[in-house]
Short mmCIF file of C-alpha atoms and ligand atoms in Angstrom, two decimals:
data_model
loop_
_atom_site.label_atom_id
_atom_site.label_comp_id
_atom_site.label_asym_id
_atom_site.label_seq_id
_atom_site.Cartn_x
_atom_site.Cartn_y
_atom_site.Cartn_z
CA UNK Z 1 55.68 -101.76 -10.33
CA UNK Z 2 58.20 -104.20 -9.29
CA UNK Z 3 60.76 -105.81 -11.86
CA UNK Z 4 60.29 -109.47 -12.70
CA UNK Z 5 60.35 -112.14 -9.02
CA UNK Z 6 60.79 -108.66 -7.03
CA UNK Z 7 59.01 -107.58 -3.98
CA UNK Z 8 57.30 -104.02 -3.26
CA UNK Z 9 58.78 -102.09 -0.66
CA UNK Z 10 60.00 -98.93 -0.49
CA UNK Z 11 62.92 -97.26 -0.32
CA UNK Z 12 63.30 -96.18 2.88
CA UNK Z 13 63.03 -100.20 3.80
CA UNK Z 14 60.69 -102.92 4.09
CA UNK Z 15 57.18 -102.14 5.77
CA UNK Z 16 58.34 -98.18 6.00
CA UNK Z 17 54.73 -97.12 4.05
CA UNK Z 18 51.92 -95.05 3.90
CA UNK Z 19 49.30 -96.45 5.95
CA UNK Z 20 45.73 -95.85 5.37
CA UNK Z 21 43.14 -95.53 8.00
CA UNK Z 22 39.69 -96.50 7.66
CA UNK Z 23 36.54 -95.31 9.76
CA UNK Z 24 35.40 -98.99 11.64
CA UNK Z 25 32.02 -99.23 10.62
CA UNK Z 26 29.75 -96.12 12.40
CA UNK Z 27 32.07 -96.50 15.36
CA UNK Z 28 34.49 -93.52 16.04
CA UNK Z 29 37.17 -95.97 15.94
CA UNK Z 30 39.80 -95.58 12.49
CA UNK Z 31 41.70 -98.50 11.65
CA UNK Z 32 44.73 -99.22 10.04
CA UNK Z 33 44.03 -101.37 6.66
CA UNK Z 34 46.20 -103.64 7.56
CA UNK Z 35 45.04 -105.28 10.83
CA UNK Z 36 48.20 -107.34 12.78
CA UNK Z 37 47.10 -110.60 13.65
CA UNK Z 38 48.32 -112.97 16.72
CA UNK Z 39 46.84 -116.48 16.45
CA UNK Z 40 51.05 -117.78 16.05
CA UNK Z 41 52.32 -115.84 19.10
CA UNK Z 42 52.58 -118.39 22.09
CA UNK Z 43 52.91 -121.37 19.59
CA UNK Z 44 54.71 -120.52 16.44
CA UNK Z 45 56.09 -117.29 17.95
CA UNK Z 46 57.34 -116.84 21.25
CA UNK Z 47 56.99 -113.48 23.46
CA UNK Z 48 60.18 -111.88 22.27
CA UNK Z 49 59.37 -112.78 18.37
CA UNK Z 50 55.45 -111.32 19.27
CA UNK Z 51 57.11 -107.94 20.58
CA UNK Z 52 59.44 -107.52 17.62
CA UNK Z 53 56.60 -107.91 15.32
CA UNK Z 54 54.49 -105.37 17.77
CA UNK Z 55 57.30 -103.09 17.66
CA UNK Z 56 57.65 -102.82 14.15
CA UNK Z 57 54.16 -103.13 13.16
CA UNK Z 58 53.40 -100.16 15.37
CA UNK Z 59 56.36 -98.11 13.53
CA UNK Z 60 54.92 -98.99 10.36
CA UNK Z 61 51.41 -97.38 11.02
CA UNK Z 62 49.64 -100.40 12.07
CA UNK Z 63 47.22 -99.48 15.38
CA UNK Z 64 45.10 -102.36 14.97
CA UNK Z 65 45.52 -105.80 16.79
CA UNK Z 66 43.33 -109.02 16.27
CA UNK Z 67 43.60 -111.70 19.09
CA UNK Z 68 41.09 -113.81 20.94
CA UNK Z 69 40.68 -116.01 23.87
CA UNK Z 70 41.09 -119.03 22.96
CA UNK Z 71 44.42 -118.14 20.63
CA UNK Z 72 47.29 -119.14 20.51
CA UNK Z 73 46.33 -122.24 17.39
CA UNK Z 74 46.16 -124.92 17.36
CA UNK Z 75 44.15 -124.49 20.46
CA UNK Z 76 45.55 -126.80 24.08
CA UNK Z 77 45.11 -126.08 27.79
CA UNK Z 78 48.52 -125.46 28.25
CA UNK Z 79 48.81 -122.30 26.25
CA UNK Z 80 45.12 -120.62 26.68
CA UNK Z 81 45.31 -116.79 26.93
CA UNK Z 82 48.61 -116.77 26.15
CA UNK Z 83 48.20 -114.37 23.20
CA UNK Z 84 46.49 -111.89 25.34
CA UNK Z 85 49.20 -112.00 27.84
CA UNK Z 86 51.61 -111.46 25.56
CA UNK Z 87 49.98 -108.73 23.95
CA UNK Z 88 48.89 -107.48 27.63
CA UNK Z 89 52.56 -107.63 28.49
CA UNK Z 90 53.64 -105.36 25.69
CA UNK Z 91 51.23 -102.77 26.22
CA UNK Z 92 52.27 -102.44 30.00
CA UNK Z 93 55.76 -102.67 28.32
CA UNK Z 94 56.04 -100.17 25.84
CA UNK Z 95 52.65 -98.23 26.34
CA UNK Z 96 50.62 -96.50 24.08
CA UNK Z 97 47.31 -98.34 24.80
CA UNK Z 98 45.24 -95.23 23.44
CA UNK Z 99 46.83 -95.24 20.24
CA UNK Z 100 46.27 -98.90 20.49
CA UNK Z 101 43.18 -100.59 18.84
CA UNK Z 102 42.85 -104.14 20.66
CA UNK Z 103 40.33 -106.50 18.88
CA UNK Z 104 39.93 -109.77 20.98
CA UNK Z 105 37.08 -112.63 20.57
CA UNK Z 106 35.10 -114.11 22.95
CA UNK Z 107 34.67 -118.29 22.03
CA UNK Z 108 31.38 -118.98 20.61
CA UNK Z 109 30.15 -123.29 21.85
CA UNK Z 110 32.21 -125.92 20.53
CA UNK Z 111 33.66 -129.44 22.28
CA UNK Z 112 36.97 -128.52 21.43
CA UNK Z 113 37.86 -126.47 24.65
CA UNK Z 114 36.87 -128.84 27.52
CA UNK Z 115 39.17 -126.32 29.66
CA UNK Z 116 37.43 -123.31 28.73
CA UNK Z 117 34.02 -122.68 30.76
CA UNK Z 118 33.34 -126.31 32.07
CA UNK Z 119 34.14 -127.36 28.50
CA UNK Z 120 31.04 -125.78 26.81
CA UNK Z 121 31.66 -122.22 25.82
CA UNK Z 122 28.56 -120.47 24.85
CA UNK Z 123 27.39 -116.87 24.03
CA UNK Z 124 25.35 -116.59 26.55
CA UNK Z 125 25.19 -113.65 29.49
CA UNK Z 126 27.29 -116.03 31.99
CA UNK Z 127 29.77 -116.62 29.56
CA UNK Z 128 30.56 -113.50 28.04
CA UNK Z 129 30.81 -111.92 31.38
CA UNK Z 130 33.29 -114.27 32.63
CA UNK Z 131 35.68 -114.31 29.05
CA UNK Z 132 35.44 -110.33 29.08
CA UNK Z 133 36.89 -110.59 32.83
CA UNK Z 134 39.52 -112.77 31.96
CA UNK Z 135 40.17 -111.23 28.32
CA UNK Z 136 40.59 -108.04 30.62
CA UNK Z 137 43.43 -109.14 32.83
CA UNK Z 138 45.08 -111.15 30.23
CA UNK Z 139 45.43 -107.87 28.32
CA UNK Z 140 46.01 -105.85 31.25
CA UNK Z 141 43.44 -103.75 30.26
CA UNK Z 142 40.29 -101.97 31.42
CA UNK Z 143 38.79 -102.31 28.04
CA UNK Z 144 38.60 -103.53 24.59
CA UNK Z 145 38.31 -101.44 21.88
CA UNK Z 146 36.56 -104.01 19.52
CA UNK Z 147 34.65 -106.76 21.13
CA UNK Z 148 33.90 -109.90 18.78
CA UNK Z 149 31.83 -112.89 18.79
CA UNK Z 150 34.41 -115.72 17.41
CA UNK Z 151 31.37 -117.52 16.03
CA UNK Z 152 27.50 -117.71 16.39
CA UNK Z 153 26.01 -119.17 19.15
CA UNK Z 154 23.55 -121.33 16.35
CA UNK Z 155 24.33 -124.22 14.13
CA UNK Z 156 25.05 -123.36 10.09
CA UNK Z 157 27.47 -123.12 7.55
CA UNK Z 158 30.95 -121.73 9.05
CA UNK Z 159 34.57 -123.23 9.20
CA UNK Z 160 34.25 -124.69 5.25
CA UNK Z 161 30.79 -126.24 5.82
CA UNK Z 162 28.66 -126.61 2.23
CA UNK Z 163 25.01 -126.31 2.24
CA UNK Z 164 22.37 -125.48 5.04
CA UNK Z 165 20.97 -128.17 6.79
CA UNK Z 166 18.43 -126.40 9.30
CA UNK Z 167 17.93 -127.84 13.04
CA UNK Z 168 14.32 -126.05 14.30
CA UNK Z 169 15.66 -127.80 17.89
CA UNK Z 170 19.09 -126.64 18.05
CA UNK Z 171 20.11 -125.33 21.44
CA UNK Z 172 20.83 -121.96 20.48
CA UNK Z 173 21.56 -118.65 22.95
CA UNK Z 174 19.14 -116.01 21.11
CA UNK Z 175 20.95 -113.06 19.65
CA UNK Z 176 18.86 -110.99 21.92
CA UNK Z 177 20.27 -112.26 24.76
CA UNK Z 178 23.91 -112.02 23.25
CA UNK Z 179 23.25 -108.59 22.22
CA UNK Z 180 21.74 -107.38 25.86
CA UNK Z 181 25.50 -108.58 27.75
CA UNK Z 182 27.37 -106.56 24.66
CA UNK Z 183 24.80 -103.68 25.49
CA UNK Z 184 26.13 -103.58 29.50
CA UNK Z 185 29.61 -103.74 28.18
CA UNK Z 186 29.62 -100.83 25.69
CA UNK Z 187 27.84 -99.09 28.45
CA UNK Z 188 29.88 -99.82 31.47
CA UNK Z 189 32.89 -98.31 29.21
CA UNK Z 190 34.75 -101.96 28.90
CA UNK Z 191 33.83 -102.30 25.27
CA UNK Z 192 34.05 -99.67 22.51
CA UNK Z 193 32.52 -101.10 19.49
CA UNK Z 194 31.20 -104.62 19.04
CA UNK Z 195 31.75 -107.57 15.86
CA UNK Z 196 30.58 -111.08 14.54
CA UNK Z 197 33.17 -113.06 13.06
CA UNK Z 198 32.37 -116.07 10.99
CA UNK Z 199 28.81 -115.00 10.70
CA UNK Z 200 26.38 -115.12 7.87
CA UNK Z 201 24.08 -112.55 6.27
CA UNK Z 202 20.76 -113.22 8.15
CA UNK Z 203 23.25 -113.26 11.78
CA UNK Z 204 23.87 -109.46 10.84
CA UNK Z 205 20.94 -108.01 9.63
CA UNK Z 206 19.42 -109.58 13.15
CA UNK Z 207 21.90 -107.66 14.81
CA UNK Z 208 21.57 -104.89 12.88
CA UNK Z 209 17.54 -104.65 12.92
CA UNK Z 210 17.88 -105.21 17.01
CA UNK Z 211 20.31 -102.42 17.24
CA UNK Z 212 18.69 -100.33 14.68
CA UNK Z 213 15.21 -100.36 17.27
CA UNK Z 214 17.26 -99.50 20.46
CA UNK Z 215 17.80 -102.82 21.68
CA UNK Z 216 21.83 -102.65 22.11
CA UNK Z 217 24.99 -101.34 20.49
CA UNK Z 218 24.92 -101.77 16.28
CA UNK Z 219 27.30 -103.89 15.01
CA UNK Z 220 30.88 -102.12 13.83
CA UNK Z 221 32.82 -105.52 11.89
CA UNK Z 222 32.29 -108.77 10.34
CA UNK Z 223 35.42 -110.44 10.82
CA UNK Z 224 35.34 -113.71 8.25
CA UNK Z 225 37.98 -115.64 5.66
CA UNK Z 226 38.20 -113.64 2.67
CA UNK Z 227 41.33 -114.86 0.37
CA UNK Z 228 41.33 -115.45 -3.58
CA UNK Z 229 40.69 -119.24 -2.45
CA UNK Z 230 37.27 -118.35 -0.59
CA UNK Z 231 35.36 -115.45 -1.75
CA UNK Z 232 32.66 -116.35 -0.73
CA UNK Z 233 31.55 -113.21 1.53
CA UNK Z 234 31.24 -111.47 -2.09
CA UNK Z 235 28.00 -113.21 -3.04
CA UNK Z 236 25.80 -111.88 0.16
CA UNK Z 237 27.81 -110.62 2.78
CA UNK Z 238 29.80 -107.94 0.74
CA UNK Z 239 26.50 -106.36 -0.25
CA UNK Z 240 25.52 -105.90 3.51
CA UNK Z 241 28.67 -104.63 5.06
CA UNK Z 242 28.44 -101.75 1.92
CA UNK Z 243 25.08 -100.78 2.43
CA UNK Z 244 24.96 -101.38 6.33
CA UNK Z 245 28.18 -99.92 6.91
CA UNK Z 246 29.67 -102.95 8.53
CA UNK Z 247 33.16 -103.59 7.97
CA UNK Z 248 34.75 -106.51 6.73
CA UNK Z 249 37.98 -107.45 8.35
CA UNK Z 250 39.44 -110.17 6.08
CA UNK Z 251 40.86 -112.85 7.89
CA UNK Z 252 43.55 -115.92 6.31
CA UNK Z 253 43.84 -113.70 3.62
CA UNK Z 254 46.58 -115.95 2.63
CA UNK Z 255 44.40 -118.84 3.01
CA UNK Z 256 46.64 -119.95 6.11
CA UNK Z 257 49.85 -119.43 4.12
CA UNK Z 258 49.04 -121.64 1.18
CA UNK Z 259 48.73 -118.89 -1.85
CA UNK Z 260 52.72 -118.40 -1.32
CA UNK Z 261 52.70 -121.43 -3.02
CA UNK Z 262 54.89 -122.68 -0.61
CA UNK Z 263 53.08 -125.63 -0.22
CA UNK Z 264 52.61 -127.16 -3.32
CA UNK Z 265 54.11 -130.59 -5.17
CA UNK Z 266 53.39 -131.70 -1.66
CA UNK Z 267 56.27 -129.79 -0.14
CA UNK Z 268 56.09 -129.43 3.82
CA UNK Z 269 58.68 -126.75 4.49
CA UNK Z 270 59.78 -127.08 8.42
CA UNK Z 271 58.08 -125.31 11.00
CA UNK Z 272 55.13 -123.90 8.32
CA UNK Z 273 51.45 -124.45 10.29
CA UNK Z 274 50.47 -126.96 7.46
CA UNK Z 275 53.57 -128.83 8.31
CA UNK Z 276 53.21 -129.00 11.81
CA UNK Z 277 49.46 -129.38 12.11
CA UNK Z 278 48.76 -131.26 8.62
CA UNK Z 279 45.62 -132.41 9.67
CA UNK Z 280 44.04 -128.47 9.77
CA UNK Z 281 42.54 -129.06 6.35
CA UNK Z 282 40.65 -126.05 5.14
CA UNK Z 283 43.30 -124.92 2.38
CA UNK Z 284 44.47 -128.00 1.56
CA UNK Z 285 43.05 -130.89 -1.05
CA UNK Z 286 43.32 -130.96 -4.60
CA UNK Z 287 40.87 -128.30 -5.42
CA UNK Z 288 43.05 -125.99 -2.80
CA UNK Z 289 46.30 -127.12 -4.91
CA UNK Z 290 44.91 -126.28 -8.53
CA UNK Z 291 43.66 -122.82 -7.48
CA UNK Z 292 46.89 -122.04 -6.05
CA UNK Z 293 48.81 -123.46 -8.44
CA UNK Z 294 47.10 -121.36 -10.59
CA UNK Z 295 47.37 -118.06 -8.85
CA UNK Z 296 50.87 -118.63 -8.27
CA UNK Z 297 51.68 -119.28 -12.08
CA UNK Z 298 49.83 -115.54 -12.75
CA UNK Z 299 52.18 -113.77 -10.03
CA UNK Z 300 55.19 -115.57 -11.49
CA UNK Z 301 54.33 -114.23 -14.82
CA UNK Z 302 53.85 -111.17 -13.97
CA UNK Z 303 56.47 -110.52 -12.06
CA UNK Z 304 55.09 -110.54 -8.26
CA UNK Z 305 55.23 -112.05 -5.12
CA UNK Z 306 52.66 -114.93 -4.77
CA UNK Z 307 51.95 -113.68 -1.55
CA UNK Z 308 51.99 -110.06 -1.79
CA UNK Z 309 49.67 -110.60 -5.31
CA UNK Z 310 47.25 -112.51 -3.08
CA UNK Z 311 47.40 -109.62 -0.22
CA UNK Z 312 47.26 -106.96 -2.97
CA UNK Z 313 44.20 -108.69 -3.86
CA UNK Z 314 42.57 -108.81 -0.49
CA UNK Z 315 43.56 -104.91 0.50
CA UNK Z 316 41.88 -103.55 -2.41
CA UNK Z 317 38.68 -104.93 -2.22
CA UNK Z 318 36.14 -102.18 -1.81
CA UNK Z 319 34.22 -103.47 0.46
CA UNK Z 320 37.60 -104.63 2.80
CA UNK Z 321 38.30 -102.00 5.83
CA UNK Z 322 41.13 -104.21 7.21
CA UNK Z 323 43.06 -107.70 6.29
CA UNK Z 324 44.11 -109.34 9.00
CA UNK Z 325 47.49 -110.89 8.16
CA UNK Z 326 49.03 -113.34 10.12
CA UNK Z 327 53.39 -113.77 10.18
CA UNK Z 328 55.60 -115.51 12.15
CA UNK Z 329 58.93 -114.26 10.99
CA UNK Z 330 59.68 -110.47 10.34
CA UNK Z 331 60.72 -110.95 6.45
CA UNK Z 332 56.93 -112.40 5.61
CA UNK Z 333 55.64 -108.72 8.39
CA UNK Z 334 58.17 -106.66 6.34
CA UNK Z 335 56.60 -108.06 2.70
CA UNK Z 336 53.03 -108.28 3.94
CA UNK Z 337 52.93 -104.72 4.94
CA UNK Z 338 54.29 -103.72 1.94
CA UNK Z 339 51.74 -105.58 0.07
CA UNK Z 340 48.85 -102.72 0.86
CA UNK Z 341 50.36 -100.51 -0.86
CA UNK Z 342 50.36 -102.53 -3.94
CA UNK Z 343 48.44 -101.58 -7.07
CA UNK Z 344 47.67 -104.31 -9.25
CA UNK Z 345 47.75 -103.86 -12.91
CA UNK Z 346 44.38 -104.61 -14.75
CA UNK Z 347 45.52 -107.70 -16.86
CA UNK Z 348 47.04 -109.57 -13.42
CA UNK Z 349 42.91 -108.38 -11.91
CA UNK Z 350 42.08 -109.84 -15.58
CA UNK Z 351 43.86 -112.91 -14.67
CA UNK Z 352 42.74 -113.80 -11.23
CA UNK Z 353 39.18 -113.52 -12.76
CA UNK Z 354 39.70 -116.25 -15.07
CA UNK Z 355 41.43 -118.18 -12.77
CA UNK Z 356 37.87 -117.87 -10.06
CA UNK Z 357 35.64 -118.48 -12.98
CA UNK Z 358 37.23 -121.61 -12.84
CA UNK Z 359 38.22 -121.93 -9.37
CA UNK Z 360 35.17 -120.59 -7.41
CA UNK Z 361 35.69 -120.86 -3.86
CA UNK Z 362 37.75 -123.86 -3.37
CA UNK Z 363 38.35 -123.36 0.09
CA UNK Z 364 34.73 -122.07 1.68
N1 NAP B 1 37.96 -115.22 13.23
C1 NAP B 1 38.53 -116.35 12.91
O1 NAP B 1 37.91 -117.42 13.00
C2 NAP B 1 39.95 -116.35 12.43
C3 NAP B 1 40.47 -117.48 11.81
C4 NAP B 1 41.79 -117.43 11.36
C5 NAP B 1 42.54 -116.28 11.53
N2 NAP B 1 42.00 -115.19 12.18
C6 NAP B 1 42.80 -113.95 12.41
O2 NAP B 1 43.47 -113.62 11.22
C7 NAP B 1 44.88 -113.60 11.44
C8 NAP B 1 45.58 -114.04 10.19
O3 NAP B 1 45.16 -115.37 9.87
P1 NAP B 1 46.15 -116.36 9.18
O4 NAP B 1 47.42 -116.44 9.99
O5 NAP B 1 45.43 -117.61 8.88
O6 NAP B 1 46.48 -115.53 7.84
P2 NAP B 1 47.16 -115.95 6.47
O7 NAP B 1 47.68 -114.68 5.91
O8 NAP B 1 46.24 -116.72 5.63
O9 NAP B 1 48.37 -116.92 6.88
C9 NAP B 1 49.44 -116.39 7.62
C10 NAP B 1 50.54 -117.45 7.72
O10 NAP B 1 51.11 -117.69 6.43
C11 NAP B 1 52.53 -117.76 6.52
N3 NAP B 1 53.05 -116.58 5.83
C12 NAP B 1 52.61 -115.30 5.98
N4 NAP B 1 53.26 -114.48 5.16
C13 NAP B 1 54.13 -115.23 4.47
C14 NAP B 1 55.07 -114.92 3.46
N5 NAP B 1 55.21 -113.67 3.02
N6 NAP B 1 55.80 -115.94 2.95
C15 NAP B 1 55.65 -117.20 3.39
N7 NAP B 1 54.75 -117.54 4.36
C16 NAP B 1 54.00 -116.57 4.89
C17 NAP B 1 52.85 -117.76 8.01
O11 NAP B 1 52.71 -119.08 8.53
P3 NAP B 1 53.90 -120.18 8.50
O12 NAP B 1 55.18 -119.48 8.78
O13 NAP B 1 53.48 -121.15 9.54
O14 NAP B 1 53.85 -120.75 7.14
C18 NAP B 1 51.69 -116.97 8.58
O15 NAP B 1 51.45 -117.25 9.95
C19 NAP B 1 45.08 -114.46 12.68
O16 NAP B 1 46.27 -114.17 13.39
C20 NAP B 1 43.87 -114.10 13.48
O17 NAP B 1 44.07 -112.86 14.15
C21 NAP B 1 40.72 -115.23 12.60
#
């Protein structure tokens, strides 16, 4: 354990640990558990700052990158693919692409990308045939290990949304047909092993039950927010990725950067994402500030990191294969790595339960 307002590490050096590897649901692809995500580098992070995290990330153990089309955030025209280039660019760089485990998304509808598709992305077989093409070259690649829808192709609760409010005339592309493109992919060797992302228990089992009668590939991931400020995927999701074998891969599992407490008494440090895009409002709101206020008091107490206490969390979830965590300078990669190797004593577990009995999902 680590004295009182200390960090884990090791000593050897920041990040220098033990990496687990995890089987990626029935696929015969194995994971790191701690999944390198990419949504800063283009924005946040520029190419050289993106390769020094690749770099170190890949000495540390990690083989498993998360990116998608439409990254870097927040989303423009003027930067679109540029994570894939950069991460394209380092693999032509430095090599290794078969020890390499590239997840990328393809960009379920939304009117936020007028420059992406005619402005009306959709999951459909036109669509995903064109993003795979460009997700290809971008990466400089001839295929993606982990191919991910970035969200369903039907209305519903995602992105924070409360309730269910059900449209019968919703323009929706049928899973079927979303399923039949991933099918030609995995077959014509450009896609390894498939995943939802932001998807909901019924989304799955359809997948599932479709696969499960020979109608395409089965589903390997569920990529969705799972963070002490949304644990939501706990109350039906967690229950089918056990039984159905389809992994979880945690994303914001620092609820966008929030549980470091760095954030709170309205403090806007310079060049943070809440700071620069203040109107991105998921983790932020007075329900947001209590529960982190809360979990940071716990850490403090007990001698942690807010962040790597939150991360801790996260990676030892049994029914977690991978968090995705997200940095933009190499002290928060060193500390964040280190954080899956932290054990978490049972009266700080004690104490995060109290705090979500009276915190319960602030940030869905
Ligand atoms: N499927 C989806 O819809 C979806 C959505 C979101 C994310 N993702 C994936 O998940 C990855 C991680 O998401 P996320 O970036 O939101 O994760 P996160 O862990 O919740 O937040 C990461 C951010 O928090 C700040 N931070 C991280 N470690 C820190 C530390 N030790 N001390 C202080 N600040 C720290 C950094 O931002 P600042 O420096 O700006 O504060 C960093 O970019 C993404 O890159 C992406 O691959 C997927």
């Amino acid at each position: 354990m680590p004295g009182p307002n200390q960090r884990a590490g090791t000593s050897q050096g920041w990040g220098i640990i033990e990496m687990d590897y995890r089987r990626l649901g029935r696929s015969d692809l194995n994971v790191s558990a701690v999944c390198l995500g990419t949504m800063t580098w283009g924005e946040q992070n520029t190419e050289a700052e993106a390769f020094e995290q690749l770099d170190h990330a890949r000495a540390a153990g990690i083989n498993f990158l998360d990116t998608a089309e439409m990254y870097p955030v927040a989303p423009r025209a003027e930067t679109f693919g540029r994570t894939e280039e950069i991460i394209g660019n380092w693999l032509a760089d430095r090599g290794g692409r078969d020890k390499t485990i590239v997840a990328t998304k393809a960009t379920g509808p939304s009117t936020r990308f007028p420059y992406m598709r005619d402005g009306k992305p959709r999951l459909n077989r036109a669509h995903i045939t064109a993003a795979i093409e460009a997700s290809l070259k971008r990466l400089r690649t001839d295929y993606i290990d982990l191919y991910q829808l970035h969200w369903p192709d039907r209305g519903g609760n995602a992105f924070g949304a409360l309730g269910y409010a059900h449209d019968p005339r919703a323009d929706e592309t049928p899973i079927e047909e979303t399923l039949a493109v991933l099918d030609d992919l995995v077959r014509a060797g450009m896609v390894r092993a498939i995943g939802v992302s932001n998807e909901r228990p019924w989304g799955v089992m359809r997948f599932l039950a479709l696969a499960d009668a020979g109608r395409g590939p089965r589903l390997a991931s569920i990529q969705n927010p799972y963070s002490l400020l949304n644990r939501s995927f706990e109350t039906g999701s967690a229950e089918v990725a056990v039984r159905e074998e389809c992994s979880l891969l945690a994303y914001a599992p620092l609820g966008a950067g929030t549980l470091t407490g760095k954030y709170l008494n309205g403090r806007r440090p310079p060049g943070a994402r809440l700071s620069l895009w203040p109107d991105n409002r998921r983790y932020q709101g007075a329900q947001a500030e209590a529960a982190v206020a809360a979990y940071v008091a716990l850490a403090r107490q007990s001698g942690l990191d807010p962040a790597q206490m939150a991360l801790a969390f996260v990676f030892s979830r049994p029914f977690v294969t991978a968090a995705i965590i997200g940095a933009t300078t190499m002290d928060h990669l060193r500390d964040n790595i280190a954080a899956a190797t932290l054990t978490l004593p049972p009266d700080v577990l004690a104490g995060i339960e109290s705090i979500h009995q009276i915190h319960t999902y602030p940030c869905p």
